[in-house]
JSON list of C-alpha atoms in Angstrom, two decimals:
[
{"chain": "I", "resi": 21, "resn": "UNK", "atom": "CA", "xyz": [-8.12, -12.25, -9.37]},
{"chain": "I", "resi": 22, "resn": "UNK", "atom": "CA", "xyz": [-5.48, -10.75, -8.01]},
{"chain": "I", "resi": 23, "resn": "UNK", "atom": "CA", "xyz": [-6.89, -8.82, -4.46]},
{"chain": "I", "resi": 24, "resn": "UNK", "atom": "CA", "xyz": [-5.21, -7.83, -1.26]},
{"chain": "I", "resi": 25, "resn": "UNK", "atom": "CA", "xyz": [-7.89, -9.11, 1.59]},
{"chain": "I", "resi": 26, "resn": "UNK", "atom": "CA", "xyz": [-8.96, -8.35, 5.36]},
{"chain": "I", "resi": 27, "resn": "UNK", "atom": "CA", "xyz": [-10.57, -10.92, 6.52]},
{"chain": "I", "resi": 28, "resn": "UNK", "atom": "CA", "xyz": [-12.08, -9.21, 9.39]},
{"chain": "I", "resi": 29, "resn": "UNK", "atom": "CA", "xyz": [-13.78, -5.85, 9.02]},
{"chain": "I", "resi": 30, "resn": "UNK", "atom": "CA", "xyz": [-14.07, -5.31, 13.22]},
{"chain": "I", "resi": 31, "resn": "UNK", "atom": "CA", "xyz": [-12.03, -6.45, 16.24]},
{"chain": "I", "resi": 32, "resn": "UNK", "atom": "CA", "xyz": [-12.22, -5.46, 19.54]},
{"chain": "I", "resi": 33, "resn": "UNK", "atom": "CA", "xyz": [-9.67, -6.39, 21.77]},
{"chain": "I", "resi": 34, "resn": "UNK", "atom": "CA", "xyz": [-9.23, -5.34, 25.58]},
{"chain": "I", "resi": 35, "resn": "UNK", "atom": "CA", "xyz": [-5.93, -2.89, 26.50]},
{"chain": "I", "resi": 36, "resn": "UNK", "atom": "CA", "xyz": [-3.03, -4.73, 27.41]},
{"chain": "I", "resi": 37, "resn": "UNK", "atom": "CA", "xyz": [-3.59, -7.67, 25.33]},
{"chain": "I", "resi": 38, "resn": "UNK", "atom": "CA", "xyz": [-1.88, -9.10, 22.23]},
{"chain": "I", "resi": 39, "resn": "UNK", "atom": "CA", "xyz": [-3.35, -7.91, 18.59]},
{"chain": "I", "resi": 40, "resn": "UNK", "atom": "CA", "xyz": [-3.13, -9.74, 15.54]},
{"chain": "I", "resi": 41, "resn": "UNK", "atom": "CA", "xyz": [-5.00, -8.55, 11.89]},
{"chain": "I", "resi": 42, "resn": "UNK", "atom": "CA", "xyz": [-4.79, -10.69, 9.11]},
{"chain": "I", "resi": 43, "resn": "UNK", "atom": "CA", "xyz": [-3.68, -9.82, 5.51]},
{"chain": "I", "resi": 44, "resn": "UNK", "atom": "CA", "xyz": [-4.21, -12.00, 2.54]},
{"chain": "I", "resi": 45, "resn": "UNK", "atom": "CA", "xyz": [-3.44, -11.73, -1.25]},
{"chain": "I", "resi": 46, "resn": "UNK", "atom": "CA", "xyz": [-3.70, -12.73, -4.51]},
{"chain": "I", "resi": 47, "resn": "UNK", "atom": "CA", "xyz": [-0.84, -12.26, -7.17]},
{"chain": "I", "resi": 48, "resn": "UNK", "atom": "CA", "xyz": [1.16, -14.05, -8.72]},
{"chain": "I", "resi": 49, "resn": "UNK", "atom": "CA", "xyz": [4.97, -13.37, -7.65]},
{"chain": "I", "resi": 50, "resn": "UNK", "atom": "CA", "xyz": [5.28, -12.13, -4.04]},
{"chain": "I", "resi": 51, "resn": "UNK", "atom": "CA", "xyz": [3.89, -8.14, -4.17]},
{"chain": "I", "resi": 52, "resn": "UNK", "atom": "CA", "xyz": [5.19, -5.60, -2.25]},
{"chain": "I", "resi": 53, "resn": "UNK", "atom": "CA", "xyz": [3.39, -5.45, 1.45]},
{"chain": "I", "resi": 54, "resn": "UNK", "atom": "CA", "xyz": [2.45, -2.49, 3.70]},
{"chain": "I", "resi": 55, "resn": "UNK", "atom": "CA", "xyz": [0.53, -1.78, 6.85]},
{"chain": "I", "resi": 56, "resn": "UNK", "atom": "CA", "xyz": [-1.40, 1.66, 6.76]},
{"chain": "I", "resi": 57, "resn": "UNK", "atom": "CA", "xyz": [-3.08, 3.34, 10.00]},
{"chain": "I", "resi": 58, "resn": "UNK", "atom": "CA", "xyz": [-5.87, 5.57, 9.99]},
{"chain": "I", "resi": 59, "resn": "UNK", "atom": "CA", "xyz": [-7.20, 7.79, 12.52]},
{"chain": "I", "resi": 60, "resn": "UNK", "atom": "CA", "xyz": [-11.01, 8.93, 12.60]},
{"chain": "I", "resi": 61, "resn": "UNK", "atom": "CA", "xyz": [-10.61, 12.25, 10.37]},
{"chain": "I", "resi": 62, "resn": "UNK", "atom": "CA", "xyz": [-6.63, 11.68, 9.43]},
{"chain": "I", "resi": 63, "resn": "UNK", "atom": "CA", "xyz": [-4.82, 10.61, 6.59]},
{"chain": "I", "resi": 64, "resn": "UNK", "atom": "CA", "xyz": [-3.20, 6.93, 6.70]},
{"chain": "I", "resi": 65, "resn": "UNK", "atom": "CA", "xyz": [0.44, 6.74, 8.28]},
{"chain": "I", "resi": 66, "resn": "UNK", "atom": "CA", "xyz": [2.74, 4.42, 7.43]},
{"chain": "I", "resi": 67, "resn": "UNK", "atom": "CA", "xyz": [3.60, 1.79, 10.00]},
{"chain": "I", "resi": 68, "resn": "UNK", "atom": "CA", "xyz": [5.63, -0.50, 8.69]},
{"chain": "I", "resi": 69, "resn": "UNK", "atom": "CA", "xyz": [6.42, -2.48, 4.48]},
{"chain": "I", "resi": 70, "resn": "UNK", "atom": "CA", "xyz": [8.60, -5.70, 3.14]},
{"chain": "I", "resi": 71, "resn": "UNK", "atom": "CA", "xyz": [10.16, -6.27, 0.12]},
{"chain": "I", "resi": 72, "resn": "UNK", "atom": "CA", "xyz": [12.15, -8.92, 0.64]},
{"chain": "I", "resi": 73, "resn": "UNK", "atom": "CA", "xyz": [14.63, -10.05, 3.38]},
{"chain": "I", "resi": 74, "resn": "UNK", "atom": "CA", "xyz": [14.20, -11.11, 7.05]},
{"chain": "I", "resi": 75, "resn": "UNK", "atom": "CA", "xyz": [10.13, -11.86, 7.07]},
{"chain": "I", "resi": 76, "resn": "UNK", "atom": "CA", "xyz": [9.68, -10.31, 9.84]},
{"chain": "I", "resi": 77, "resn": "UNK", "atom": "CA", "xyz": [9.27, -6.85, 9.91]},
{"chain": "I", "resi": 78, "resn": "UNK", "atom": "CA", "xyz": [9.27, -4.08, 12.79]},
{"chain": "I", "resi": 79, "resn": "UNK", "atom": "CA", "xyz": [7.46, -1.02, 12.75]},
{"chain": "I", "resi": 80, "resn": "UNK", "atom": "CA", "xyz": [6.20, 2.50, 14.62]},
{"chain": "I", "resi": 81, "resn": "UNK", "atom": "CA", "xyz": [4.89, 1.76, 17.55]},
{"chain": "I", "resi": 82, "resn": "UNK", "atom": "CA", "xyz": [5.66, -0.92, 18.44]},
{"chain": "I", "resi": 83, "resn": "UNK", "atom": "CA", "xyz": [3.97, -2.73, 15.61]},
{"chain": "I", "resi": 84, "resn": "UNK", "atom": "CA", "xyz": [5.64, -5.72, 14.06]},
{"chain": "I", "resi": 85, "resn": "UNK", "atom": "CA", "xyz": [4.87, -8.15, 10.85]},
{"chain": "I", "resi": 86, "resn": "UNK", "atom": "CA", "xyz": [5.73, -11.12, 9.38]},
{"chain": "I", "resi": 87, "resn": "UNK", "atom": "CA", "xyz": [5.35, -12.59, 5.67]},
{"chain": "I", "resi": 88, "resn": "UNK", "atom": "CA", "xyz": [4.61, -16.26, 5.05]},
{"chain": "I", "resi": 89, "resn": "UNK", "atom": "CA", "xyz": [4.94, -16.68, 1.80]},
{"chain": "I", "resi": 90, "resn": "UNK", "atom": "CA", "xyz": [2.89, -20.26, 1.70]},
{"chain": "I", "resi": 91, "resn": "UNK", "atom": "CA", "xyz": [0.38, -18.49, 3.44]},
{"chain": "I", "resi": 92, "resn": "UNK", "atom": "CA", "xyz": [0.44, -15.67, 1.38]},
{"chain": "I", "resi": 93, "resn": "UNK", "atom": "CA", "xyz": [-0.12, -13.20, 4.32]},
{"chain": "I", "resi": 94, "resn": "UNK", "atom": "CA", "xyz": [1.44, -10.72, 5.70]},
{"chain": "I", "resi": 95, "resn": "UNK", "atom": "CA", "xyz": [-0.08, -10.38, 9.10]},
{"chain": "I", "resi": 96, "resn": "UNK", "atom": "CA", "xyz": [-0.40, -7.10, 11.15]},
{"chain": "I", "resi": 97, "resn": "UNK", "atom": "CA", "xyz": [0.90, -7.87, 15.38]},
{"chain": "I", "resi": 98, "resn": "UNK", "atom": "CA", "xyz": [1.18, -6.32, 18.29]},
{"chain": "I", "resi": 99, "resn": "UNK", "atom": "CA", "xyz": [2.53, -7.51, 22.06]},
{"chain": "I", "resi": 100, "resn": "UNK", "atom": "CA", "xyz": [0.49, -5.51, 24.04]},
{"chain": "I", "resi": 101, "resn": "UNK", "atom": "CA", "xyz": [-2.58, -2.62, 22.57]},
{"chain": "I", "resi": 102, "resn": "UNK", "atom": "CA", "xyz": [-2.95, 0.69, 24.15]},
{"chain": "I", "resi": 103, "resn": "UNK", "atom": "CA", "xyz": [-6.33, 2.75, 23.86]},
{"chain": "I", "resi": 104, "resn": "UNK", "atom": "CA", "xyz": [-4.38, 5.34, 21.65]},
{"chain": "I", "resi": 105, "resn": "UNK", "atom": "CA", "xyz": [-3.91, 2.09, 18.70]},
{"chain": "I", "resi": 106, "resn": "UNK", "atom": "CA", "xyz": [-7.96, 1.89, 18.52]},
{"chain": "I", "resi": 107, "resn": "UNK", "atom": "CA", "xyz": [-8.34, 3.58, 14.27]},
{"chain": "I", "resi": 108, "resn": "UNK", "atom": "CA", "xyz": [-9.07, 1.82, 11.30]},
{"chain": "I", "resi": 109, "resn": "UNK", "atom": "CA", "xyz": [-5.74, -0.28, 9.79]},
{"chain": "I", "resi": 110, "resn": "UNK", "atom": "CA", "xyz": [-5.11, -1.12, 5.74]},
{"chain": "I", "resi": 111, "resn": "UNK", "atom": "CA", "xyz": [-2.69, -3.88, 4.06]},
{"chain": "I", "resi": 112, "resn": "UNK", "atom": "CA", "xyz": [-1.99, -3.16, 0.69]},
{"chain": "I", "resi": 113, "resn": "UNK", "atom": "CA", "xyz": [-0.18, -4.20, -1.89]},
{"chain": "I", "resi": 114, "resn": "UNK", "atom": "CA", "xyz": [2.06, -3.11, -4.33]},
{"chain": "I", "resi": 115, "resn": "UNK", "atom": "CA", "xyz": [2.08, -6.16, -7.06]},
{"chain": "I", "resi": 116, "resn": "UNK", "atom": "CA", "xyz": [5.18, -7.83, -8.46]},
{"chain": "I", "resi": 117, "resn": "UNK", "atom": "CA", "xyz": [6.93, -5.31, -11.90]},
{"chain": "I", "resi": 118, "resn": "UNK", "atom": "CA", "xyz": [4.02, -3.07, -11.31]},
{"chain": "I", "resi": 119, "resn": "UNK", "atom": "CA", "xyz": [5.17, 0.64, -11.90]},
{"chain": "I", "resi": 120, "resn": "UNK", "atom": "CA", "xyz": [4.22, 1.70, -8.29]},
{"chain": "I", "resi": 121, "resn": "UNK", "atom": "CA", "xyz": [0.25, 1.03, -7.78]},
{"chain": "I", "resi": 122, "resn": "UNK", "atom": "CA", "xyz": [-0.34, 0.89, -4.32]},
{"chain": "I", "resi": 123, "resn": "UNK", "atom": "CA", "xyz": [-3.87, -1.45, -3.68]},
{"chain": "I", "resi": 124, "resn": "UNK", "atom": "CA", "xyz": [-5.44, -1.58, -0.32]},
{"chain": "I", "resi": 125, "resn": "UNK", "atom": "CA", "xyz": [-7.41, -3.87, 1.40]},
{"chain": "I", "resi": 126, "resn": "UNK", "atom": "CA", "xyz": [-10.77, -3.02, 2.99]},
{"chain": "I", "resi": 127, "resn": "UNK", "atom": "CA", "xyz": [-9.70, -2.14, 5.97]},
{"chain": "I", "resi": 128, "resn": "UNK", "atom": "CA", "xyz": [-10.10, -3.66, 10.03]},
{"chain": "I", "resi": 129, "resn": "UNK", "atom": "CA", "xyz": [-11.61, -1.29, 12.10]},
{"chain": "I", "resi": 130, "resn": "UNK", "atom": "CA", "xyz": [-9.89, -1.68, 15.49]},
{"chain": "I", "resi": 131, "resn": "UNK", "atom": "CA", "xyz": [-11.80, -1.04, 18.97]},
{"chain": "I", "resi": 132, "resn": "UNK", "atom": "CA", "xyz": [-9.70, -0.89, 22.35]},
{"chain": "I", "resi": 133, "resn": "UNK", "atom": "CA", "xyz": [-12.05, -1.88, 25.80]},
{"chain": "I", "resi": 134, "resn": "UNK", "atom": "CA", "xyz": [-10.18, -0.08, 28.90]},
{"chain": "O", "resi": 27, "resn": "UNK", "atom": "CA", "xyz": [9.14, 19.47, 5.36]},
{"chain": "O", "resi": 28, "resn": "UNK", "atom": "CA", "xyz": [5.14, 20.08, 5.11]},
{"chain": "O", "resi": 29, "resn": "UNK", "atom": "CA", "xyz": [4.22, 16.68, 3.69]},
{"chain": "O", "resi": 30, "resn": "UNK", "atom": "CA", "xyz": [1.49, 16.00, 1.44]},
{"chain": "O", "resi": 31, "resn": "UNK", "atom": "CA", "xyz": [-0.53, 19.63, 1.63]},
{"chain": "O", "resi": 32, "resn": "UNK", "atom": "CA", "xyz": [-4.68, 18.64, -0.21]},
{"chain": "O", "resi": 33, "resn": "UNK", "atom": "CA", "xyz": [-6.62, 21.45, -0.81]},
{"chain": "O", "resi": 34, "resn": "UNK", "atom": "CA", "xyz": [-9.40, 22.63, 0.62]},
{"chain": "O", "resi": 35, "resn": "UNK", "atom": "CA", "xyz": [-9.67, 20.18, 3.66]},
{"chain": "O", "resi": 36, "resn": "UNK", "atom": "CA", "xyz": [-13.55, 20.35, 2.85]},
{"chain": "O", "resi": 37, "resn": "UNK", "atom": "CA", "xyz": [-15.82, 21.55, 0.27]},
{"chain": "O", "resi": 38, "resn": "UNK", "atom": "CA", "xyz": [-19.56, 21.63, -0.08]},
{"chain": "O", "resi": 39, "resn": "UNK", "atom": "CA", "xyz": [-21.26, 21.78, -3.37]},
{"chain": "O", "resi": 40, "resn": "UNK", "atom": "CA", "xyz": [-24.04, 22.16, -5.13]},
{"chain": "O", "resi": 41, "resn": "UNK", "atom": "CA", "xyz": [-24.67, 18.64, -7.96]},
{"chain": "O", "resi": 42, "resn": "UNK", "atom": "CA", "xyz": [-23.78, 19.95, -11.17]},
{"chain": "O", "resi": 43, "resn": "UNK", "atom": "CA", "xyz": [-21.05, 22.75, -9.96]},
{"chain": "O", "resi": 44, "resn": "UNK", "atom": "CA", "xyz": [-17.75, 22.16, -11.21]},
{"chain": "O", "resi": 45, "resn": "UNK", "atom": "CA", "xyz": [-15.01, 20.72, -7.93]},
{"chain": "O", "resi": 46, "resn": "UNK", "atom": "CA", "xyz": [-11.93, 21.09, -7.94]},
{"chain": "O", "resi": 47, "resn": "UNK", "atom": "CA", "xyz": [-9.37, 19.22, -5.85]},
{"chain": "O", "resi": 48, "resn": "UNK", "atom": "CA", "xyz": [-5.41, 20.48, -5.22]},
{"chain": "O", "resi": 49, "resn": "UNK", "atom": "CA", "xyz": [-2.67, 18.53, -4.14]},
{"chain": "O", "resi": 50, "resn": "UNK", "atom": "CA", "xyz": [1.57, 19.32, -3.02]},
{"chain": "O", "resi": 51, "resn": "UNK", "atom": "CA", "xyz": [3.32, 16.70, -3.41]},
{"chain": "O", "resi": 52, "resn": "UNK", "atom": "CA", "xyz": [6.85, 16.80, -1.08]},
{"chain": "O", "resi": 53, "resn": "UNK", "atom": "CA", "xyz": [9.58, 17.82, -3.02]},
{"chain": "O", "resi": 54, "resn": "UNK", "atom": "CA", "xyz": [11.88, 15.76, -4.68]},
{"chain": "O", "resi": 55, "resn": "UNK", "atom": "CA", "xyz": [8.92, 13.21, -5.10]},
{"chain": "O", "resi": 56, "resn": "UNK", "atom": "CA", "xyz": [8.92, 11.97, -8.53]},
{"chain": "O", "resi": 57, "resn": "UNK", "atom": "CA", "xyz": [5.47, 9.79, -7.92]},
{"chain": "O", "resi": 58, "resn": "UNK", "atom": "CA", "xyz": [1.76, 10.82, -7.41]},
{"chain": "O", "resi": 59, "resn": "UNK", "atom": "CA", "xyz": [-1.81, 9.16, -6.59]},
{"chain": "O", "resi": 60, "resn": "UNK", "atom": "CA", "xyz": [-5.11, 9.88, -6.05]},
{"chain": "O", "resi": 61, "resn": "UNK", "atom": "CA", "xyz": [-6.62, 7.66, -4.39]},
{"chain": "O", "resi": 62, "resn": "UNK", "atom": "CA", "xyz": [-10.43, 8.47, -2.80]},
{"chain": "O", "resi": 63, "resn": "UNK", "atom": "CA", "xyz": [-11.75, 6.76, -0.12]},
{"chain": "O", "resi": 64, "resn": "UNK", "atom": "CA", "xyz": [-16.32, 5.57, 0.43]},
{"chain": "O", "resi": 65, "resn": "UNK", "atom": "CA", "xyz": [-17.15, 3.55, 2.85]},
{"chain": "O", "resi": 66, "resn": "UNK", "atom": "CA", "xyz": [-19.21, 1.39, 0.34]},
{"chain": "O", "resi": 67, "resn": "UNK", "atom": "CA", "xyz": [-15.40, 0.58, -1.79]},
{"chain": "O", "resi": 68, "resn": "UNK", "atom": "CA", "xyz": [-13.04, 1.12, 1.03]},
{"chain": "O", "resi": 69, "resn": "UNK", "atom": "CA", "xyz": [-9.52, 2.97, -0.70]},
{"chain": "O", "resi": 70, "resn": "UNK", "atom": "CA", "xyz": [-9.82, 3.35, -4.60]},
{"chain": "O", "resi": 71, "resn": "UNK", "atom": "CA", "xyz": [-6.88, 4.42, -6.99]},
{"chain": "O", "resi": 72, "resn": "UNK", "atom": "CA", "xyz": [-8.40, 6.37, -9.08]},
{"chain": "O", "resi": 73, "resn": "UNK", "atom": "CA", "xyz": [-5.01, 8.25, -11.01]},
{"chain": "O", "resi": 74, "resn": "UNK", "atom": "CA", "xyz": [-0.93, 8.28, -10.74]},
{"chain": "O", "resi": 75, "resn": "UNK", "atom": "CA", "xyz": [1.23, 9.91, -12.27]},
{"chain": "O", "resi": 76, "resn": "UNK", "atom": "CA", "xyz": [5.72, 9.69, -12.92]},
{"chain": "O", "resi": 77, "resn": "UNK", "atom": "CA", "xyz": [7.39, 12.28, -13.24]},
{"chain": "O", "resi": 78, "resn": "UNK", "atom": "CA", "xyz": [4.05, 14.78, -14.05]},
{"chain": "O", "resi": 79, "resn": "UNK", "atom": "CA", "xyz": [3.10, 11.98, -16.80]},
{"chain": "O", "resi": 80, "resn": "UNK", "atom": "CA", "xyz": [-0.39, 10.48, -15.96]},
{"chain": "O", "resi": 81, "resn": "UNK", "atom": "CA", "xyz": [0.65, 6.22, -15.63]},
{"chain": "O", "resi": 82, "resn": "UNK", "atom": "CA", "xyz": [-2.80, 4.51, -15.12]},
{"chain": "O", "resi": 83, "resn": "UNK", "atom": "CA", "xyz": [-5.90, 6.55, -15.12]},
{"chain": "O", "resi": 84, "resn": "UNK", "atom": "CA", "xyz": [-7.65, 2.84, -14.93]},
{"chain": "O", "resi": 85, "resn": "UNK", "atom": "CA", "xyz": [-9.62, 4.03, -11.64]},
{"chain": "O", "resi": 86, "resn": "UNK", "atom": "CA", "xyz": [-11.14, 7.54, -12.80]},
{"chain": "O", "resi": 87, "resn": "UNK", "atom": "CA", "xyz": [-14.88, 6.27, -12.49]},
{"chain": "O", "resi": 88, "resn": "UNK", "atom": "CA", "xyz": [-15.69, 8.33, -16.03]},
{"chain": "O", "resi": 89, "resn": "UNK", "atom": "CA", "xyz": [-15.10, 11.49, -18.21]},
{"chain": "O", "resi": 90, "resn": "UNK", "atom": "CA", "xyz": [-16.64, 13.56, -15.42]},
{"chain": "O", "resi": 91, "resn": "UNK", "atom": "CA", "xyz": [-13.26, 13.37, -13.69]},
{"chain": "O", "resi": 92, "resn": "UNK", "atom": "CA", "xyz": [-9.78, 14.48, -14.50]},
{"chain": "O", "resi": 93, "resn": "UNK", "atom": "CA", "xyz": [-6.15, 15.00, -13.67]},
{"chain": "O", "resi": 94, "resn": "UNK", "atom": "CA", "xyz": [-3.55, 17.39, -14.43]},
{"chain": "O", "resi": 95, "resn": "UNK", "atom": "CA", "xyz": [0.05, 17.39, -13.10]},
{"chain": "O", "resi": 96, "resn": "UNK", "atom": "CA", "xyz": [1.22, 20.54, -14.84]},
{"chain": "O", "resi": 97, "resn": "UNK", "atom": "CA", "xyz": [4.19, 20.76, -12.83]},
{"chain": "O", "resi": 98, "resn": "UNK", "atom": "CA", "xyz": [6.52, 18.73, -10.15]},
{"chain": "O", "resi": 99, "resn": "UNK", "atom": "CA", "xyz": [5.09, 20.43, -7.38]},
{"chain": "O", "resi": 100, "resn": "UNK", "atom": "CA", "xyz": [1.32, 20.51, -7.78]},
{"chain": "O", "resi": 101, "resn": "UNK", "atom": "CA", "xyz": [-1.96, 18.11, -9.21]},
{"chain": "O", "resi": 102, "resn": "UNK", "atom": "CA", "xyz": [-6.17, 18.80, -9.71]},
{"chain": "O", "resi": 103, "resn": "UNK", "atom": "CA", "xyz": [-8.23, 16.48, -9.60]},
{"chain": "O", "resi": 104, "resn": "UNK", "atom": "CA", "xyz": [-11.48, 18.06, -11.48]},
{"chain": "O", "resi": 105, "resn": "UNK", "atom": "CA", "xyz": [-14.91, 16.88, -10.92]},
{"chain": "O", "resi": 106, "resn": "UNK", "atom": "CA", "xyz": [-17.32, 18.33, -13.50]},
{"chain": "O", "resi": 107, "resn": "UNK", "atom": "CA", "xyz": [-20.17, 18.04, -13.38]},
{"chain": "O", "resi": 108, "resn": "UNK", "atom": "CA", "xyz": [-20.55, 16.90, -9.57]},
{"chain": "O", "resi": 109, "resn": "UNK", "atom": "CA", "xyz": [-22.54, 14.50, -8.39]},
{"chain": "O", "resi": 110, "resn": "UNK", "atom": "CA", "xyz": [-24.22, 13.18, -5.18]},
{"chain": "O", "resi": 111, "resn": "UNK", "atom": "CA", "xyz": [-22.32, 10.03, -5.31]},
{"chain": "O", "resi": 112, "resn": "UNK", "atom": "CA", "xyz": [-18.74, 12.10, -5.43]},
{"chain": "O", "resi": 113, "resn": "UNK", "atom": "CA", "xyz": [-18.91, 12.77, -2.42]},
{"chain": "O", "resi": 114, "resn": "UNK", "atom": "CA", "xyz": [-16.05, 10.76, -0.42]},
{"chain": "O", "resi": 115, "resn": "UNK", "atom": "CA", "xyz": [-12.38, 11.93, 1.01]},
{"chain": "O", "resi": 116, "resn": "UNK", "atom": "CA", "xyz": [-9.93, 12.34, -1.70]},
{"chain": "O", "resi": 117, "resn": "UNK", "atom": "CA", "xyz": [-6.54, 12.04, -0.65]},
{"chain": "O", "resi": 118, "resn": "UNK", "atom": "CA", "xyz": [-3.32, 12.53, -2.61]},
{"chain": "O", "resi": 119, "resn": "UNK", "atom": "CA", "xyz": [-0.17, 10.43, -2.29]},
{"chain": "O", "resi": 120, "resn": "UNK", "atom": "CA", "xyz": [3.61, 10.98, -3.15]},
{"chain": "O", "resi": 121, "resn": "UNK", "atom": "CA", "xyz": [6.21, 9.00, -3.53]},
{"chain": "O", "resi": 122, "resn": "UNK", "atom": "CA", "xyz": [9.43, 9.12, -4.43]},
{"chain": "O", "resi": 123, "resn": "UNK", "atom": "CA", "xyz": [9.66, 6.73, -7.65]},
{"chain": "O", "resi": 124, "resn": "UNK", "atom": "CA", "xyz": [10.72, 3.58, -7.23]},
{"chain": "O", "resi": 125, "resn": "UNK", "atom": "CA", "xyz": [11.07, 3.68, -3.35]},
{"chain": "O", "resi": 126, "resn": "UNK", "atom": "CA", "xyz": [7.62, 2.69, -2.50]},
{"chain": "O", "resi": 127, "resn": "UNK", "atom": "CA", "xyz": [8.24, 5.27, 0.20]},
{"chain": "O", "resi": 128, "resn": "UNK", "atom": "CA", "xyz": [4.26, 6.85, -0.09]},
{"chain": "O", "resi": 129, "resn": "UNK", "atom": "CA", "xyz": [3.03, 10.24, 2.22]},
{"chain": "O", "resi": 130, "resn": "UNK", "atom": "CA", "xyz": [-0.41, 10.63, 2.38]},
{"chain": "O", "resi": 131, "resn": "UNK", "atom": "CA", "xyz": [-2.38, 13.98, 2.73]},
{"chain": "O", "resi": 132, "resn": "UNK", "atom": "CA", "xyz": [-4.79, 14.63, 4.75]},
{"chain": "O", "resi": 133, "resn": "UNK", "atom": "CA", "xyz": [-7.64, 14.17, 2.02]},
{"chain": "O", "resi": 134, "resn": "UNK", "atom": "CA", "xyz": [-10.13, 16.74, 1.63]},
{"chain": "O", "resi": 135, "resn": "UNK", "atom": "CA", "xyz": [-13.73, 15.36, 2.43]},
{"chain": "O", "resi": 136, "resn": "UNK", "atom": "CA", "xyz": [-15.97, 16.44, -0.60]},
{"chain": "O", "resi": 137, "resn": "UNK", "atom": "CA", "xyz": [-19.88, 16.69, -0.15]},
{"chain": "O", "resi": 138, "resn": "UNK", "atom": "CA", "xyz": [-22.06, 17.18, -3.25]},
{"chain": "O", "resi": 139, "resn": "UNK", "atom": "CA", "xyz": [-25.49, 17.96, -1.82]}
]
């Protein structure tokens, strides 16, 4: 079945440590790929997106993501996490050929230890 | 730009009552989306519009839910009658068609008691 999966429901990292959040998709063709962040009680903010071209995408707040076609993955990374990065992170896709239906993964909650 | 504006921010209603959620998309965005977020089911797409026309309403849970977009600057999501299991945060998002630049509103937290 077509889906987008975030294997980690909850991740805890220490402030200053590096971060990688995983995202895998299951679609026949490469979809458009997105990462969003949601702070408690807030809406969703776009961190970055990938449509084509360079497989390493830079986003806001120091985040980057790498598209790996062979692994059907689009993992989010940050070299050094700040306490303010604690939030829920969503990977999302627009399936190839679709008219715009943005489909979300289940989300990963990031906790940052001081 | 004021962003996507949703109202009300919070709504508490009794079971059986009609609930109307409102959304004003960003000017110039011609795609509009309604999502529901719950702990159990995460973010679910309910319906989306392109140029005020409903394109895909397969996510609308049942006939109690209806959505309209009478013009490019306004959309409503109505639940009639409401049930406790409809309690969730409802998000509206808009995007310029074909550019995938989705902007989300702050959401409406609905509680049905």
